Amino acid sequence: MSRPRGAVIDADRWPDVVAVPPCSAARRTAGRFVVRHALDRLPLQVTMGAGERLGTGGPLLEIHDPDSFLRRVAAHGLVGFGESYMAHEWDARDLVGVLTVLAENTATLVPPSLQRLRSLWAPRQPAEQRNTPSGAQANIQHHYDLSNDLFALFLDGSLSYSAALFDHLPAAWPDLEAGQHRKIDRMLDLCGVGHGTRLLEIGTGWGALAIRAAARGADVHSVTLSAEQRDLARERVRAAGHQDRVRVELCDYRQVRGRYDAIASVEMIEAVGAEYWPTFFRTLDSLLAPGGSVALQAITMPHDRMLASRNTFTWVQKYIFPGGQLPSADAIEETARAHTGLRVTACEGFGAHYAQTLELWRERFAQQDDSVGDLGFDATFRRMWDFYLAYSEAGFRSGYLDVHQIQLTGQGAGQ
């Protein structure tokens, strides 16, 4: 089945979406077996072209071009699965529902015999995505410097791009900004921010946490690697009247110097990379004043799945967050304990709230489709972004992903 009319894909911008990858006959045969074996036992309704039907019933997954779909998955696994969606080779009326079923069964989609050989067939993260100081800046700018106007189209007025904490579920769009403020306030409470607190924020976003901390009387040093975020955050700080209490800098966390009574970081550890987790926690330890606390908000995954997939190159890393790596809650605790004097003293998950947050963002993004196009983002980008939001929501709905607010306290060797 050809792509829908009007779905012209820019080959220069999206070369791996336009081109179906070459794939050996043996690999195609193996891929076809794995895909059919996996889909046929899942609670899905799967149509493969005009004839074949798979699945045990559930959300509808329509594969319009089975040959291209199977070649992509056989050649590039889940990267190919996402690219096949971007290429309109498959569709789902309930995209989140389909992806949730797949997320619930991630650990068993590939037979155990092939799982053990994962290092041989799974694509690996490119060396250029390593989070060295220069690599980290390029990785962050790839996503966060897309356009402030783009993010403003689907985020609430606080411009918070992380999980909200609602006072009830389900929640609606009018509840979102209050939920974001509730999340920030709990973070500030976790690290004891009040009048006169010297607060370091690692990962500025667009300034929401810094502004609320300054309103409590804190003196805030906020660092980011996104020039667009820095500039708008500074504007928002000035508009809120807190420019004397908040300093926003373009700076890698490894370059920060000084001592702080509290450190807060919201969903930034996902961009650190497992290779640099020890460096990240040693940096926190060296910057924290005696008696201080760290508050982290982190997207997490189960420890066993983190270990199984940590060296795999994913669709999200290729198209959305280059260099990203989700930790487990265990990995955070173990890394801090092994490399610092910091200890986890509180840890609370609220994954269902992230699923709700993502649902609201996805609905809003769909409503703003024309406006996104007016900013210069083509139809393939918009389809990619919808897939990213749905993919993420499904991760939280299935329990494959969670989000935690974590408090760390203690004295390290550098204090």
Coordinates of N, CA, C and O in Angstrom, one line a residue, residues 229-321:
Q229 N 16.8 27.5 25.8 CA 16.2 27.5 27.1 C 16.8 28.5 28.0 O 16.1 29.2 28.8
R230 N 18.1 28.7 28.0 CA 18.8 29.7 28.8 C 18.2 31.1 28.5 O 17.8 31.8 29.5
D231 N 18.1 31.5 27.3 CA 17.6 32.8 26.9 C 16.2 33.0 27.4 O 15.8 34.1 28.0
L232 N 15.3 32.1 27.1 CA 13.9 32.2 27.5 C 13.8 32.2 29.1 O 12.9 32.9 29.6
A233 N 14.5 31.3 29.7 CA 14.5 31.2 31.2 C 14.9 32.6 31.8 O 14.2 33.0 32.7
R234 N 15.9 33.2 31.3 CA 16.3 34.5 31.8 C 15.2 35.5 31.6 O 14.9 36.3 32.5
E235 N 14.5 35.5 30.5 CA 13.4 36.4 30.2 C 12.3 36.2 31.3 O 11.7 37.1 31.8
R236 N 12.0 34.9 31.5 CA 10.9 34.6 32.4 C 11.3 34.9 33.9 O 10.4 35.4 34.6
V237 N 12.5 34.8 34.2 CA 13.0 35.1 35.5 C 12.8 36.7 35.7 O 12.3 37.1 36.8
R238 N 13.2 37.4 34.7 CA 13.1 38.9 34.8 C 11.6 39.3 34.9 O 11.3 40.2 35.7
A239 N 10.8 38.7 34.1 CA 9.4 39.0 34.1 C 8.7 38.7 35.5 O 7.8 39.4 35.9
A240 N 9.3 37.7 36.2 CA 8.7 37.3 37.5 C 9.4 38.2 38.6 O 9.0 38.1 39.8
G241 N 10.3 39.0 38.2 CA 10.9 39.9 39.2 C 12.0 39.3 40.1 O 12.3 39.8 41.2
H242 N 12.6 38.2 39.6 CA 13.5 37.5 40.5 C 15.0 37.5 39.9 O 15.8 36.6 40.3
Q243 N 15.2 38.4 39.0 CA 16.6 38.5 38.4 C 17.7 38.6 39.4 O 18.8 38.3 39.2
D244 N 17.4 39.2 40.6 CA 18.5 39.4 41.6 C 18.7 38.1 42.4 O 19.8 38.0 43.1
R245 N 17.9 37.1 42.3 CA 18.0 35.9 43.0 C 18.4 34.7 42.1 O 18.7 33.6 42.7
V246 N 18.2 34.8 40.8 CA 18.4 33.7 39.9 C 19.5 34.0 38.9 O 19.4 35.0 38.2
R247 N 20.5 33.1 38.8 CA 21.5 33.2 37.7 C 21.4 32.0 36.9 O 21.5 30.8 37.3
V248 N 21.2 32.2 35.6 CA 21.0 31.1 34.6 C 22.2 31.1 33.7 O 22.5 32.1 33.0
E249 N 23.0 30.0 33.6 CA 24.2 29.9 32.8 C 24.2 28.8 31.8 O 23.6 27.7 32.1
L250 N 24.8 29.0 30.7 CA 25.1 27.9 29.8 C 26.4 27.2 30.3 O 27.5 27.7 30.1
C251 N 26.2 26.0 30.9 CA 27.3 25.4 31.6 C 27.1 23.9 31.8 O 26.0 23.5 32.2
D252 N 28.1 23.1 31.6 CA 28.0 21.7 31.9 C 28.1 21.5 33.4 O 28.8 22.2 34.1
Y253 N 27.4 20.5 33.9 CA 27.4 20.2 35.3 C 28.8 20.0 35.8 O 29.1 20.3 37.0
R254 N 29.6 19.4 35.0 CA 31.0 19.1 35.4 C 31.9 20.3 35.6 O 33.0 20.2 36.1
Q255 N 31.4 21.5 35.1 CA 32.2 22.7 35.2 C 31.7 23.6 36.4 O 32.3 24.6 36.6
V256 N 30.7 23.2 37.1 CA 30.2 24.0 38.2 C 31.1 24.0 39.4 O 31.7 22.9 39.7
R257 N 31.3 25.1 40.0 CA 32.2 25.2 41.2 C 31.4 25.8 42.3 O 30.4 26.5 42.1
G258 N 31.9 25.6 43.5 CA 31.2 26.3 44.7 C 30.6 25.2 45.6 O 30.8 24.0 45.5
R259 N 29.8 25.7 46.6 CA 29.1 24.9 47.5 C 27.7 25.4 47.6 O 27.4 26.6 47.6
Y260 N 26.8 24.4 47.7 CA 25.3 24.7 47.7 C 24.7 24.0 48.9 O 25.0 22.8 49.2
D261 N 23.7 24.6 49.4 CA 22.9 24.0 50.5 C 22.0 22.9 50.0 O 21.6 22.0 50.7
A262 N 21.6 23.1 48.7 CA 20.6 22.2 48.1 C 20.9 22.1 46.6 O 21.4 23.0 46.0
I263 N 20.6 20.9 46.0 CA 20.8 20.7 44.6 C 19.5 20.0 44.1 O 19.0 19.1 44.7
A264 N 18.9 20.6 43.0 CA 17.7 20.0 42.4 C 18.0 19.7 41.0 O 18.6 20.5 40.3
S265 N 17.5 18.6 40.5 CA 17.6 18.3 39.0 C 16.4 17.5 38.6 O 16.2 16.4 39.1
V266 N 15.7 18.0 37.7 CA 14.4 17.4 37.2 C 14.7 16.7 35.8 O 14.9 17.4 34.8
E267 N 14.6 15.4 35.8 CA 14.7 14.6 34.5 C 15.9 15.1 33.7 O 15.7 15.2 32.4
M268 N 17.0 15.3 34.3 CA 18.2 15.5 33.6 C 19.2 14.4 33.6 O 20.0 14.2 32.7
I269 N 19.1 13.5 34.6 CA 20.0 12.4 34.7 C 19.9 11.4 33.5 O 20.8 10.8 33.2
E270 N 18.7 11.4 32.9 CA 18.5 10.6 31.7 C 19.4 11.0 30.6 O 19.7 10.2 29.7
A271 N 20.0 12.2 30.6 CA 20.8 12.7 29.5 C 22.3 12.5 29.9 O 23.2 12.9 29.1
V272 N 22.6 12.0 31.1 CA 24.0 11.9 31.5 C 24.7 10.8 30.8 O 25.9 10.9 30.5
G273 N 24.1 9.6 30.7 CA 24.7 8.5 30.1 C 25.3 7.6 31.2 O 26.0 8.1 32.1
A274 N 25.1 6.3 31.1 CA 25.6 5.4 32.1 C 27.1 5.5 32.4 O 27.6 5.4 33.5
E275 N 27.8 5.8 31.3 CA 29.3 5.9 31.5 C 29.7 7.0 32.4 O 30.7 6.9 33.1
Y276 N 28.8 8.0 32.5 CA 29.1 9.2 33.3 C 28.3 9.3 34.6 O 28.4 10.3 35.3
W277 N 27.5 8.3 35.0 CA 26.8 8.3 36.2 C 27.7 8.5 37.4 O 27.5 9.3 38.3
P278 N 28.9 7.8 37.5 CA 29.7 8.0 38.7 C 30.2 9.5 38.7 O 30.3 10.1 39.8
T279 N 30.6 10.0 37.6 CA 31.0 11.4 37.5 C 29.9 12.4 38.0 O 30.2 13.3 38.8
F280 N 28.7 12.1 37.6 CA 27.6 12.9 38.0 C 27.4 12.9 39.5 O 27.3 14.0 40.1
F281 N 27.4 11.8 40.1 CA 27.1 11.7 41.5 C 28.3 12.2 42.3 O 28.1 12.9 43.4
R282 N 29.5 12.0 41.8 CA 30.7 12.6 42.5 C 30.6 14.1 42.4 O 31.0 14.8 43.4
T283 N 30.1 14.7 41.3 CA 30.0 16.1 41.2 C 29.0 16.6 42.2 O 29.2 17.7 42.9
L284 N 27.8 16.0 42.3 CA 26.8 16.4 43.3 C 27.4 16.4 44.7 O 27.2 17.3 45.5
D285 N 28.1 15.3 45.0 CA 28.7 15.1 46.3 C 29.7 16.3 46.6 O 29.7 16.8 47.8
S286 N 30.5 16.6 45.7 CA 31.5 17.7 45.9 C 30.9 19.1 46.0 O 31.5 20.0 46.6
L287 N 29.8 19.3 45.4 CA 29.1 20.6 45.4 C 28.2 20.8 46.6 O 27.8 22.0 46.9
L288 N 27.8 19.7 47.2 CA 26.8 19.8 48.3 C 27.5 20.2 49.6 O 28.4 19.5 50.1
A289 N 27.0 21.2 50.3 CA 27.5 21.7 51.6 C 27.1 20.6 52.6 O 26.1 20.0 52.5
P290 N 27.9 20.5 53.7 CA 27.5 19.6 54.8 C 26.1 19.9 55.3 O 25.7 21.0 55.5
G291 N 25.3 18.8 55.5 CA 23.9 18.9 55.9 C 22.9 19.2 54.8 O 21.7 19.3 55.1
G292 N 23.4 19.3 53.6 CA 22.5 19.6 52.5 C 21.9 18.4 51.9 O 22.2 17.3 52.3
S293 N 20.9 18.6 51.0 CA 20.2 17.5 50.3 C 20.1 17.7 48.8 O 20.1 18.9 48.3
V294 N 20.1 16.6 48.1 CA 19.8 16.6 46.7 C 18.5 16.0 46.4 O 18.0 15.1 47.0
A295 N 17.7 16.7 45.5 CA 16.5 16.1 45.0 C 16.6 15.9 43.5 O 16.9 16.8 42.7
L296 N 16.4 14.6 43.1 CA 16.4 14.2 41.7 C 15.0 13.8 41.3 O 14.3 13.1 42.1
Q297 N 14.5 14.2 40.2 CA 13.4 13.6 39.5 C 13.9 12.8 38.3 O 14.6 13.4 37.5
A298 N 13.7 11.5 38.3 CA 14.3 10.6 37.3 C 13.3 9.7 36.7 O 12.5 9.1 37.4
I299 N 13.3 9.6 35.3 CA 12.5 8.6 34.7 C 13.4 7.3 34.8 O 14.6 7.3 34.5
T300 N 12.7 6.2 35.2 CA 13.4 5.0 35.5 C 12.8 3.8 34.8 O 11.7 3.9 34.3
M301 N 13.6 2.7 34.7 CA 13.1 1.5 34.1 C 13.5 0.3 35.0 O 14.4 0.5 35.9
P302 N 12.9 -0.8 34.9 CA 13.3 -1.9 35.8 C 14.8 -2.3 35.6 O 15.3 -2.2 34.5
H303 N 15.4 -2.7 36.7 CA 16.9 -2.9 36.7 C 17.3 -3.9 35.7 O 18.3 -3.8 35.0
D304 N 16.5 -5.0 35.6 CA 16.9 -6.1 34.7 C 16.8 -5.7 33.3 O 17.6 -6.0 32.4
R305 N 15.8 -4.9 32.9 CA 15.6 -4.4 31.6 C 16.7 -3.4 31.3 O 17.2 -3.3 30.1
M306 N 17.1 -2.6 32.2 CA 18.1 -1.6 32.0 C 19.4 -2.3 31.7 O 20.2 -1.9 30.7
L307 N 19.7 -3.4 32.4 CA 21.0 -4.1 32.2 C 20.9 -4.8 30.8 O 21.9 -4.9 30.1
A308 N 19.7 -5.3 30.4 CA 19.6 -6.0 29.1 C 19.7 -5.1 27.9 O 20.2 -5.5 26.9
S309 N 19.3 -3.8 28.1 CA 19.2 -2.9 27.0 C 20.2 -1.8 27.0 O 20.2 -0.9 26.1
R310 N 21.1 -1.7 28.0 CA 21.9 -0.5 28.2 C 22.8 -0.2 27.0 O 23.2 1.0 26.9
N311 N 23.2 -1.2 26.3 CA 24.1 -0.9 25.1 C 23.4 -0.9 23.8 O 24.1 -0.8 22.8
T312 N 22.1 -1.0 23.8 CA 21.3 -1.0 22.6 C 21.0 0.4 22.1 O 20.7 1.3 22.9
F313 N 21.1 0.6 20.8 CA 20.8 1.9 20.2 C 19.3 1.9 19.9 O 18.8 1.0 19.2
T314 N 18.5 2.8 20.4 CA 17.1 2.8 20.3 C 16.6 3.9 19.3 O 17.3 4.8 19.0
W315 N 15.3 3.7 18.9 CA 14.7 4.8 18.1 C 14.7 6.1 18.8 O 14.9 7.1 18.2
V316 N 14.4 6.1 20.1 CA 14.4 7.4 20.9 C 15.8 8.0 20.9 O 15.9 9.2 20.7
Q317 N 16.8 7.2 21.0 CA 18.2 7.8 20.9 C 18.5 8.4 19.6 O 19.2 9.4 19.4
K318 N 18.0 7.7 18.5 CA 18.3 8.1 17.2 C 17.6 9.4 16.8 O 18.2 10.3 16.2
Y319 N 16.3 9.5 17.2 CA 15.5 10.6 16.7 C 15.1 11.7 17.8 O 14.8 12.8 17.4
I320 N 15.1 11.3 19.0 CA 14.6 12.2 20.0 C 15.7 12.7 21.0 O 15.9 13.9 21.1
F321 N 16.3 11.8 21.7 CA 17.2 12.1 22.8 C 18.6 11.4 22.5 O 18.8 10.4 23.1

